[in-house]
Amino acid sequence: MKKAVCLLSGGLDSTVSLYVARSEDYLPIALSIEYGQRHSREISAARALTRALTIPHFFAALSMPWKGSALLDATMELPRDRDEITMSGEIPVTYVPGRNSVFLSMAMSCAETERADAIFIGANILDYSGYPDCRPEYLDAFGEAMIRGTQAGVGGWKAEIKAPLIKLTKKDIILLGQKLGVPFGMTWSCYAGGDKPCGTCDACVLRAKGFREAGILDPLFCT
């Protein structure tokens, strides 16, 4: 059976991406990375999701003591109540420098060891976040570097980097997740953490917009 390493934060996009891997007949191997983020709520969600699916789940921990992002530095204020135009106009303070490069390097190491056929990442370029490491050209370049920079790659192994949500709107991602049976109530998007989503950070605003446009009630706001 084909194997895929799936980067799983516990958020909406990464969870739908994992379910896409399952729908494409891959055996998913989840990889969650604790990198000093300001809360562990997403990691808890990831753990619960893989327990329910009974799939292999690796956890890796690292530190980014230089911070450089509101997701790593609790003294930095999270953007709140921003509209789509404002979000699309600048790279936000929630951007973590080099995060996807670090994550994909970890996924590459795992995939090479497991001889996986693919790496799935929930990157998306249409949700107004403006993250430069979510662009297709970046993922293509990283995939090429992965082949050239691994022992297995030199020997002919190739794990394709797959970003099935890359050009989907949040509405489309939610509709796809509904079709695939994603338990939305087990996912977490809020940058602030806590027991309930704040409803005002960029992640909450985009999630709410997606559910509203999809005509689906978000179970996190129905309890």
GROMACS .gro file of C-alpha atoms in nm:
model
  223
    1MET     CA    1   0.000   0.000   0.000
    2LYS     CA    2   0.120   0.351  -0.079
    3LYS     CA    3   0.234   0.553   0.221
    4ALA     CA    4   0.215   0.928   0.277
    5VAL     CA    5   0.362   1.145   0.549
    6CYS     CA    6   0.094   1.401   0.635
    7LEU     CA    7   0.190   1.719   0.816
    8LEU     CA    8  -0.086   1.753   1.074
    9SER     CA    9  -0.118   2.060   1.292
   10GLY     CA   10  -0.467   1.975   1.408
   11GLY     CA   11  -0.606   2.268   1.212
   12LEU     CA   12  -0.877   2.261   0.949
   13ASP     CA   13  -0.658   2.261   0.638
   14SER     CA   14  -0.405   2.002   0.751
   15THR     CA   15  -0.685   1.771   0.865
   16VAL     CA   16  -0.869   1.793   0.533
   17SER     CA   17  -0.538   1.732   0.356
   18LEU     CA   18  -0.486   1.415   0.562
   19TYR     CA   19  -0.835   1.295   0.473
   20VAL     CA   20  -0.758   1.360   0.105
   21ALA     CA   21  -0.456   1.132   0.140
   22ARG     CA   22  -0.681   0.860   0.282
   23SER     CA   23  -0.930   0.907  -0.002
   24GLU     CA   24  -0.647   0.857  -0.251
   25ASP     CA   25  -0.566   0.519  -0.094
   26TYR     CA   26  -0.252   0.625   0.088
   27LEU     CA   27  -0.171   0.487   0.430
   28PRO     CA   28  -0.125   0.816   0.617
   29ILE     CA   29   0.155   0.864   0.867
   30ALA     CA   30   0.079   1.182   1.060
   31LEU     CA   31   0.360   1.414   1.166
   32SER     CA   32   0.294   1.691   1.416
   33ILE     CA   33   0.561   1.941   1.513
   34GLU     CA   34   0.577   2.136   1.837
   35TYR     CA   35   0.788   2.441   1.762
   36GLY     CA   36   0.726   2.664   2.061
   37GLN     CA   37   0.388   2.794   1.945
   38ARG     CA   38   0.196   3.003   2.196
   39HIS     CA   39  -0.054   2.725   2.274
   40SER     CA   40  -0.081   2.348   2.239
   41ARG     CA   41  -0.451   2.336   2.152
   42GLU     CA   42  -0.386   2.232   1.791
   43ILE     CA   43  -0.147   1.956   1.896
   44SER     CA   44  -0.414   1.818   2.128
   45ALA     CA   45  -0.658   1.823   1.837
   46ALA     CA   46  -0.409   1.639   1.615
   47ARG     CA   47  -0.360   1.373   1.880
   48ALA     CA   48  -0.736   1.317   1.913
   49LEU     CA   49  -0.781   1.300   1.536
   50THR     CA   50  -0.521   1.029   1.482
   51ARG     CA   51  -0.646   0.829   1.779
   52ALA     CA   52  -0.989   0.825   1.617
   53LEU     CA   53  -0.840   0.716   1.285
   54THR     CA   54  -0.598   0.468   1.447
   55ILE     CA   55  -0.312   0.572   1.219
   56PRO     CA   56   0.060   0.610   1.299
   57HIS     CA   57   0.146   0.949   1.446
   58PHE     CA   58   0.494   1.093   1.502
   59PHE     CA   59   0.557   1.398   1.720
   60ALA     CA   60   0.868   1.611   1.683
   61ALA     CA   61   0.972   1.901   1.902
   62LEU     CA   62   1.206   2.187   1.822
   63SER     CA   63   1.270   2.540   1.939
   64MET     CA   64   1.280   2.873   1.758
   65PRO     CA   65   1.420   3.093   2.037
   66TRP     CA   66   1.463   3.388   1.799
   67LYS     CA   67   1.081   3.397   1.771
   68GLY     CA   68   0.993   3.653   1.499
   69SER     CA   69   0.621   3.577   1.493
   70ALA     CA   70   0.312   3.642   1.701
   71LEU     CA   71   0.259   3.266   1.705
   72LEU     CA   72   0.588   3.227   1.893
   73ASP     CA   73   0.593   3.543   2.100
   74ALA     CA   74   0.303   3.596   2.341
   75THR     CA   75   0.407   3.959   2.389
   76MET     CA   76   0.313   4.035   2.026
   77GLU     CA   77  -0.049   4.120   1.964
   78LEU     CA   78  -0.247   3.896   1.731
   79PRO     CA   79  -0.424   4.070   1.440
   80ARG     CA   80  -0.796   4.086   1.511
   81ASP     CA   81  -1.117   4.172   1.326
   82ARG     CA   82  -0.940   4.226   0.995
   83ASP     CA   83  -1.128   4.215   0.666
   84GLU     CA   84  -1.016   4.022   0.357
   85ILE     CA   85  -0.875   4.329   0.181
   86THR     CA   86  -0.653   4.410   0.478
   87MET     CA   87  -0.543   4.047   0.508
   88SER     CA   88  -0.444   4.029   0.143
   89GLY     CA   89  -0.239   4.349   0.156
   90GLU     CA   90   0.052   4.238   0.372
   91ILE     CA   91   0.228   3.939   0.524
   92PRO     CA   92   0.088   3.925   0.880
   93VAL     CA   93   0.278   3.905   1.208
   94THR     CA   94   0.151   3.546   1.240
   95TYR     CA   95   0.394   3.443   0.964
   96VAL     CA   96   0.663   3.221   1.117
   97PRO     CA   97   0.995   3.273   0.931
   98GLY     CA   98   1.091   2.957   0.745
   99ARG     CA   99   0.828   2.741   0.913
  100ASN     CA  100   0.720   2.539   0.610
  101SER     CA  101   1.082   2.483   0.512
  102VAL     CA  102   1.150   2.345   0.859
  103PHE     CA  103   0.833   2.135   0.857
  104LEU     CA  104   0.894   1.994   0.511
  105SER     CA  105   1.252   1.909   0.604
  106MET     CA  106   1.120   1.709   0.899
  107ALA     CA  107   0.858   1.546   0.677
  108MET     CA  108   1.127   1.466   0.419
  109SER     CA  109   1.340   1.291   0.682
  110CYS     CA  110   1.038   1.091   0.798
  111ALA     CA  111   0.935   1.008   0.442
  112GLU     CA  112   1.283   0.894   0.344
  113THR     CA  113   1.301   0.668   0.650
  114GLU     CA  114   0.953   0.527   0.590
  115ARG     CA  115   1.006   0.509   0.212
  116ALA     CA  116   0.682   0.700   0.175
  117ASP     CA  117   0.546   0.780  -0.170
  118ALA     CA  118   0.419   1.130  -0.090
  119ILE     CA  119   0.421   1.415   0.159
  120PHE     CA  120   0.090   1.594   0.212
  121ILE     CA  121   0.076   1.953   0.334
  122GLY     CA  122  -0.235   2.167   0.382
  123ALA     CA  123  -0.080   2.477   0.220
  124ASN     CA  124  -0.327   2.718   0.062
  125ILE     CA  125  -0.274   3.042  -0.131
  126LEU     CA  126  -0.631   3.168  -0.147
  127ASP     CA  127  -0.713   3.229   0.219
  128TYR     CA  128  -0.562   3.581   0.225
  129SER     CA  129  -0.289   3.496   0.473
  130GLY     CA  130  -0.015   3.598   0.229
  131TYR     CA  131   0.239   3.343   0.345
  132PRO     CA  132   0.520   3.315   0.084
  133ASP     CA  133   0.595   2.952   0.178
  134CYS     CA  134   0.249   2.839   0.066
  135ARG     CA  135   0.306   2.912  -0.304
  136PRO     CA  136   0.320   2.632  -0.565
  137GLU     CA  137   0.659   2.749  -0.698
  138TYR     CA  138   0.806   2.720  -0.348
  139LEU     CA  139   0.671   2.367  -0.301
  140ASP     CA  140   0.802   2.262  -0.643
  141ALA     CA  141   1.148   2.397  -0.563
  142PHE     CA  142   1.153   2.224  -0.227
  143GLY     CA  143   1.053   1.895  -0.387
  144GLU     CA  144   1.344   1.921  -0.629
  145ALA     CA  145   1.586   1.997  -0.346
  146MET     CA  146   1.449   1.698  -0.155
  147ILE     CA  147   1.536   1.462  -0.441
  148ARG     CA  148   1.885   1.606  -0.480
  149GLY     CA  149   1.962   1.617  -0.109
  150THR     CA  150   1.870   1.270   0.015
  151GLN     CA  151   2.046   0.937  -0.005
  152ALA     CA  152   1.725   0.771  -0.120
  153GLY     CA  153   1.664   1.043  -0.376
  154VAL     CA  154   2.007   0.995  -0.530
  155GLY     CA  155   1.919   0.627  -0.553
  156GLY     CA  156   1.597   0.696  -0.742
  157TRP     CA  157   1.344   0.740  -0.461
  158LYS     CA  158   1.098   1.024  -0.498
  159ALA     CA  159   0.823   1.134  -0.262
  160GLU     CA  160   0.593   1.383  -0.429
  161ILE     CA  161   0.497   1.689  -0.228
  162LYS     CA  162   0.121   1.711  -0.257
  163ALA     CA  163  -0.077   2.022  -0.160
  164PRO     CA  164  -0.434   1.924  -0.252
  165LEU     CA  165  -0.585   2.242  -0.109
  166ILE     CA  166  -0.340   2.484  -0.267
  167LYS     CA  167  -0.593   2.666  -0.489
  168LEU     CA  168  -0.915   2.601  -0.297
  169THR     CA  169  -1.110   2.866  -0.113
  170LYS     CA  170  -1.192   2.806   0.252
  171LYS     CA  171  -1.549   2.734   0.145
  172ASP     CA  172  -1.426   2.467  -0.099
  173ILE     CA  173  -1.198   2.316   0.164
  174ILE     CA  174  -1.489   2.284   0.405
  175LEU     CA  175  -1.716   2.133   0.141
  176LEU     CA  176  -1.443   1.885   0.051
  177GLY     CA  177  -1.394   1.802   0.417
  178GLN     CA  178  -1.767   1.743   0.458
  179LYS     CA  179  -1.763   1.507   0.160
  180LEU     CA  180  -1.470   1.315   0.309
  181GLY     CA  181  -1.625   1.292   0.654
  182VAL     CA  182  -1.384   1.522   0.836
  183PRO     CA  183  -1.492   1.568   1.202
  184PHE     CA  184  -1.473   1.948   1.200
  185GLY     CA  185  -1.550   1.965   1.570
  186MET     CA  186  -1.220   1.791   1.644
  187THR     CA  187  -1.011   2.047   1.452
  188TRP     CA  188  -0.876   2.375   1.588
  189SER     CA  189  -0.793   2.696   1.403
  190CYS     CA  190  -0.781   2.980   1.658
  191TYR     CA  191  -0.441   3.144   1.701
  192ALA     CA  192  -0.522   3.239   2.061
  193GLY     CA  193  -0.581   2.890   2.197
  194GLY     CA  194  -0.806   2.862   2.502
  195ASP     CA  195  -1.112   2.647   2.559
  196LYS     CA  196  -1.317   2.815   2.287
  197PRO     CA  197  -1.215   2.996   1.966
  198CYS     CA  198  -1.175   3.372   2.011
  199GLY     CA  199  -1.371   3.443   1.692
  200THR     CA  200  -1.166   3.753   1.607
  201CYS     CA  201  -0.814   3.644   1.501
  202ASP     CA  202  -0.741   3.599   1.130
  203ALA     CA  203  -0.772   3.219   1.151
  204CYS     CA  204  -1.111   3.242   1.319
  205VAL     CA  205  -1.236   3.506   1.075
  206LEU     CA  206  -1.135   3.299   0.771
  207ARG     CA  207  -1.279   2.980   0.919
  208ALA     CA  208  -1.611   3.151   1.000
  209LYS     CA  209  -1.630   3.295   0.648
  210GLY     CA  210  -1.569   2.952   0.497
  211PHE     CA  211  -1.837   2.779   0.701
  212ARG     CA  212  -2.082   3.062   0.635
  213GLU     CA  213  -2.028   3.048   0.259
  214ALA     CA  214  -2.046   2.667   0.260
  215GLY     CA  215  -2.381   2.685   0.441
  216ILE     CA  216  -2.254   2.456   0.717
  217LEU     CA  217  -2.262   2.518   1.089
  218ASP     CA  218  -1.920   2.511   1.253
  219PRO     CA  219  -1.951   2.262   1.542
  220LEU     CA  220  -1.695   2.458   1.745
  221PHE     CA  221  -1.951   2.739   1.772
  222CYS     CA  222  -2.250   2.512   1.830
  223THR     CA  223  -2.150   2.385   2.173
   0.00000   0.00000   0.00000
